[in-house]
Short mmCIF file of C-alpha atoms in Angstrom, two decimals:
data_model
loop_
_atom_site.label_atom_id
_atom_site.label_comp_id
_atom_site.label_asym_id
_atom_site.label_seq_id
_atom_site.Cartn_x
_atom_site.Cartn_y
_atom_site.Cartn_z
CA MET U 21 -47.67 -3.72 18.77
CA THR U 22 -46.34 -0.23 19.31
CA LYS U 23 -44.31 0.98 16.33
CA VAL U 24 -40.72 2.12 16.69
CA THR U 25 -39.55 5.43 15.26
CA ILE U 26 -35.83 5.87 14.67
CA TYR U 27 -34.27 9.30 14.30
CA SER U 28 -31.43 8.79 11.89
CA SER U 29 -29.03 10.38 9.43
CA VAL U 30 -28.23 8.39 6.33
CA ALA U 31 -24.49 9.08 6.41
CA CYS U 32 -24.08 8.33 10.14
CA PRO U 33 -22.54 4.91 10.85
CA PHE U 34 -23.95 4.86 14.39
CA ALA U 35 -27.49 5.30 13.09
CA HIS U 36 -26.70 2.72 10.40
CA ARG U 37 -26.00 0.02 12.99
CA SER U 38 -29.36 0.54 14.72
CA ARG U 39 -31.29 0.57 11.45
CA LEU U 40 -29.61 -2.75 10.63
CA ALA U 41 -30.67 -4.17 14.00
CA LEU U 42 -34.27 -3.14 13.38
CA LEU U 43 -34.23 -4.76 9.96
CA GLU U 44 -32.65 -7.97 11.22
CA LYS U 45 -35.26 -8.12 13.96
CA GLY U 46 -38.07 -7.61 11.46
CA VAL U 47 -39.41 -4.74 13.55
CA ASP U 48 -41.92 -2.40 11.93
CA PHE U 49 -40.42 1.08 12.15
CA ASP U 50 -40.52 4.58 10.75
CA VAL U 51 -37.44 6.63 9.94
CA VAL U 52 -37.16 10.34 10.65
CA GLU U 53 -34.15 11.72 8.81
CA ILE U 54 -32.30 14.39 10.78
CA ASP U 55 -30.10 17.01 9.14
CA LEU U 56 -27.32 17.18 11.70
CA GLN U 57 -26.19 20.54 10.35
CA ASN U 58 -29.68 21.97 10.81
CA LYS U 59 -31.38 20.05 13.58
CA PRO U 60 -35.11 20.58 13.95
CA ALA U 61 -36.50 22.48 16.89
CA GLY U 62 -37.31 20.17 19.76
CA PHE U 63 -34.93 17.42 18.65
CA THR U 64 -33.28 17.35 22.06
CA ASP U 65 -36.66 16.40 23.50
CA ILE U 66 -36.13 13.12 21.65
CA SER U 67 -32.33 12.88 21.84
CA PRO U 68 -30.99 14.83 24.83
CA TYR U 69 -27.44 14.66 23.44
CA GLY U 70 -28.63 16.08 20.12
CA LYS U 71 -27.19 13.09 18.27
CA VAL U 72 -28.48 10.24 16.13
CA PRO U 73 -29.61 7.59 16.47
CA ALA U 74 -32.40 7.86 18.95
CA ILE U 75 -35.60 5.86 19.03
CA LYS U 76 -39.11 6.29 20.35
CA HIS U 77 -41.03 3.17 21.28
CA GLY U 78 -44.41 4.22 22.48
CA GLU U 79 -43.73 6.90 25.07
CA GLN U 80 -40.21 5.67 25.77
CA ARG U 81 -37.00 7.17 24.36
CA VAL U 82 -33.63 5.47 24.01
CA TRP U 83 -30.45 6.98 22.62
CA GLU U 84 -26.85 5.88 21.93
CA SER U 85 -26.60 3.17 19.25
CA ALA U 86 -25.08 0.36 21.35
CA ILE U 87 -27.71 0.88 24.05
CA ILE U 88 -30.49 1.10 21.46
CA ASN U 89 -29.37 -2.23 20.00
CA GLU U 90 -29.32 -3.89 23.44
CA TYR U 91 -32.81 -2.47 24.08
CA LEU U 92 -34.05 -3.91 20.79
CA GLU U 93 -32.57 -7.29 21.72
CA GLU U 94 -34.56 -7.28 24.95
CA ALA U 95 -37.76 -5.72 23.63
CA PHE U 96 -37.86 -7.93 20.51
CA PRO U 97 -36.07 -11.13 21.58
CA GLU U 98 -36.67 -13.07 18.38
CA PRO U 99 -34.65 -13.53 16.32
CA SER U 100 -31.89 -13.24 18.85
CA LEU U 101 -28.88 -11.15 17.88
CA LEU U 102 -26.75 -12.20 20.84
CA PRO U 103 -25.40 -15.69 21.58
CA LYS U 104 -27.28 -17.79 24.13
CA GLU U 105 -24.31 -18.81 26.28
CA PRO U 106 -23.37 -16.27 28.99
CA ILE U 107 -19.66 -16.37 28.16
CA LEU U 108 -20.33 -15.72 24.49
CA ARG U 109 -22.68 -12.86 25.39
CA ALA U 110 -19.85 -11.44 27.46
CA GLN U 111 -17.52 -11.84 24.49
CA ALA U 112 -20.03 -10.05 22.28
CA ARG U 113 -20.15 -7.11 24.67
CA ILE U 114 -16.34 -7.03 24.86
CA TRP U 115 -16.10 -6.72 21.08
CA ILE U 116 -18.84 -4.09 20.93
CA ASP U 117 -16.89 -2.13 23.53
CA PHE U 118 -13.71 -2.59 21.48
CA ALA U 119 -15.52 -1.09 18.49
CA ASN U 120 -16.81 1.87 20.47
CA THR U 121 -13.63 2.71 22.38
CA ARG U 122 -10.80 1.70 20.03
CA PHE U 123 -11.73 0.74 16.48
CA VAL U 124 -14.01 3.70 15.74
CA ALA U 125 -11.62 6.11 17.44
CA ALA U 126 -8.71 4.99 15.23
CA TYR U 127 -10.86 5.15 12.09
CA SER U 128 -12.04 8.66 12.94
CA SER U 129 -8.58 9.89 13.87
CA LEU U 130 -7.14 8.65 10.60
CA LEU U 131 -9.86 10.21 8.48
CA ARG U 132 -10.31 13.49 10.32
CA SER U 133 -6.84 14.45 11.50
CA PRO U 134 -5.25 17.31 9.53
CA ASP U 135 -1.78 16.36 10.76
CA SER U 136 0.22 13.84 8.68
CA GLU U 137 2.07 12.43 11.69
CA GLN U 138 -1.18 11.85 13.53
CA GLN U 139 -2.55 10.18 10.40
CA LYS U 140 0.44 7.82 10.28
CA ALA U 141 0.04 6.92 13.93
CA ALA U 142 -3.69 6.34 13.48
CA ALA U 143 -3.05 4.15 10.42
CA VAL U 144 -0.69 1.94 12.40
CA GLU U 145 -3.19 1.74 15.24
CA LEU U 146 -6.03 0.84 12.90
CA GLN U 147 -3.99 -1.86 11.17
CA ASN U 148 -3.17 -3.31 14.59
CA HIS U 149 -6.87 -3.30 15.48
CA LEU U 150 -7.70 -5.11 12.25
CA ARG U 151 -5.09 -7.78 12.98
CA PHE U 152 -6.43 -8.11 16.52
CA ILE U 153 -9.95 -8.65 15.16
CA GLU U 154 -8.64 -11.22 12.69
CA ASN U 155 -6.65 -13.20 15.25
CA GLU U 156 -8.53 -12.75 18.52
CA ALA U 157 -12.12 -12.57 17.28
CA LEU U 158 -12.72 -14.13 13.90
CA ALA U 159 -10.06 -16.86 14.17
CA LYS U 160 -11.28 -17.93 17.61
CA LEU U 161 -15.02 -17.31 17.56
CA SER U 162 -16.21 -17.76 13.97
CA GLY U 163 -15.30 -21.40 13.39
CA ASP U 164 -16.23 -22.28 9.82
CA GLY U 165 -19.02 -19.70 9.74
CA PRO U 166 -18.86 -16.36 7.97
CA TYR U 167 -19.95 -14.16 10.88
CA TRP U 168 -18.36 -13.08 14.15
CA PHE U 169 -19.94 -15.97 16.06
CA GLY U 170 -20.14 -18.48 13.25
CA ASN U 171 -23.24 -19.08 11.21
CA GLU U 172 -25.57 -16.60 12.91
CA ILE U 173 -25.48 -12.82 12.50
CA SER U 174 -25.12 -10.88 15.74
CA LEU U 175 -25.10 -7.37 17.14
CA VAL U 176 -21.30 -7.49 16.90
CA ASP U 177 -21.42 -7.85 13.12
CA LEU U 178 -23.91 -5.00 12.90
CA THR U 179 -21.77 -2.87 15.21
CA TYR U 180 -18.70 -2.98 12.96
CA TYR U 181 -20.10 -3.26 9.46
CA PRO U 182 -21.16 0.40 8.88
CA TRP U 183 -17.52 1.50 9.03
CA PHE U 184 -16.57 -1.11 6.46
CA GLU U 185 -19.28 0.13 4.11
CA ARG U 186 -17.50 3.49 4.39
CA TRP U 187 -14.01 1.98 4.02
CA ALA U 188 -13.47 3.59 0.61
CA THR U 189 -13.13 6.94 2.36
CA LEU U 190 -9.92 5.75 4.04
CA GLU U 191 -8.61 4.25 0.81
CA GLU U 192 -9.37 7.35 -1.23
CA TYR U 193 -8.51 10.14 1.19
CA ARG U 194 -5.84 8.50 3.36
CA ASN U 195 -4.35 5.88 1.02
CA PHE U 196 -5.07 3.25 3.68
CA GLN U 197 -4.75 -0.38 2.68
CA THR U 198 -6.13 -3.29 4.66
CA PRO U 199 -3.41 -5.92 5.15
CA ALA U 200 -3.90 -8.57 2.46
CA GLU U 201 -3.29 -11.45 4.86
CA LEU U 202 -6.46 -10.71 6.82
CA THR U 203 -8.49 -13.25 4.88
CA ARG U 204 -11.05 -13.97 7.59
CA LEU U 205 -11.82 -10.28 7.86
CA GLN U 206 -12.28 -10.04 4.11
CA ARG U 207 -14.58 -13.06 4.14
CA TRP U 208 -16.58 -11.59 7.03
CA ARG U 209 -16.99 -8.25 5.28
CA GLU U 210 -18.22 -9.89 2.07
CA ALA U 211 -20.68 -12.13 3.93
CA VAL U 212 -22.23 -9.27 5.89
CA SER U 213 -22.43 -7.09 2.78
CA GLN U 214 -24.70 -9.70 1.18
CA ARG U 215 -27.24 -9.75 3.99
CA GLU U 216 -30.72 -8.69 2.89
CA SER U 217 -30.84 -6.09 5.65
CA VAL U 218 -27.52 -4.60 4.59
CA ARG U 219 -28.39 -4.51 0.91
CA ALA U 220 -31.75 -2.89 1.66
CA ILE U 221 -30.14 0.30 2.99
CA ALA U 222 -26.68 0.16 1.39
CA ASN U 223 -25.16 3.24 -0.19
CA SER U 224 -22.56 3.38 -2.93
CA LYS U 225 -18.86 4.10 -2.61
CA GLU U 226 -19.46 7.37 -4.44
CA PHE U 227 -22.12 8.38 -1.92
CA TYR U 228 -19.69 8.07 0.97
CA LEU U 229 -16.80 9.71 -0.86
CA GLN U 230 -18.98 12.73 -1.53
CA ARG U 231 -20.46 12.90 1.97
CA TYR U 232 -17.14 12.39 3.77
CA ALA U 233 -14.96 14.63 1.61
CA ARG U 234 -15.34 17.53 4.02
CA PHE U 235 -13.73 15.46 6.79
CA ALA U 236 -10.59 14.83 4.71
CA PRO U 237 -10.42 17.45 1.95
CA VAL U 238 -6.81 16.75 0.98
CA PRO U 239 -5.70 13.17 0.18
CA ALA U 240 -2.70 12.20 2.28
CA SER U 241 -0.31 9.28 2.15
CA VAL U 242 0.04 7.26 5.35
CA ASN U 243 2.40 4.58 4.08
#
């Protein structure tokens, strides 16, 4: 079988989600670490946007993490990382879109904005997103299971988790606190963190605080 090569950056949450998908699929792959501040010559031949992740599978290239993960689901169908039922697959894609268009945007705005008022607005937005996930996703789709769709891990779990591994950056640099009443979300985060795939490539809180300090050099209160 043709081996997959993933072009990645260890601190990048988008690359993180595709590495997790490869590990959960049990796909044999190589990792090429890309220094995003000093990209190698010819990198855009692999990733036309000049971003990570990108993969090569034989002579084929795929880029953009959500699309890579869908490709991996189709190219390596077992174990499946999407629900079987069409309506649940649609729900999975809705929540992946929510991550890409809303959740990640609020996280990034809160961490990166130099303006305290923008930080406060982003904090409120992010807390609202967390409550929405708790009440509209986990409370309705998880049942008694620990993951987004119950007892089986899915691409949705892998889509969100990298930002939660980096959550200490919001706590440290933006004094952001996750609402204590979001117990399903806390349970979900703990369950995913214990996956073998997650533990295999996990980095420490200190790693992320050091790597992300340049995005938020001055701690700011958002309460």
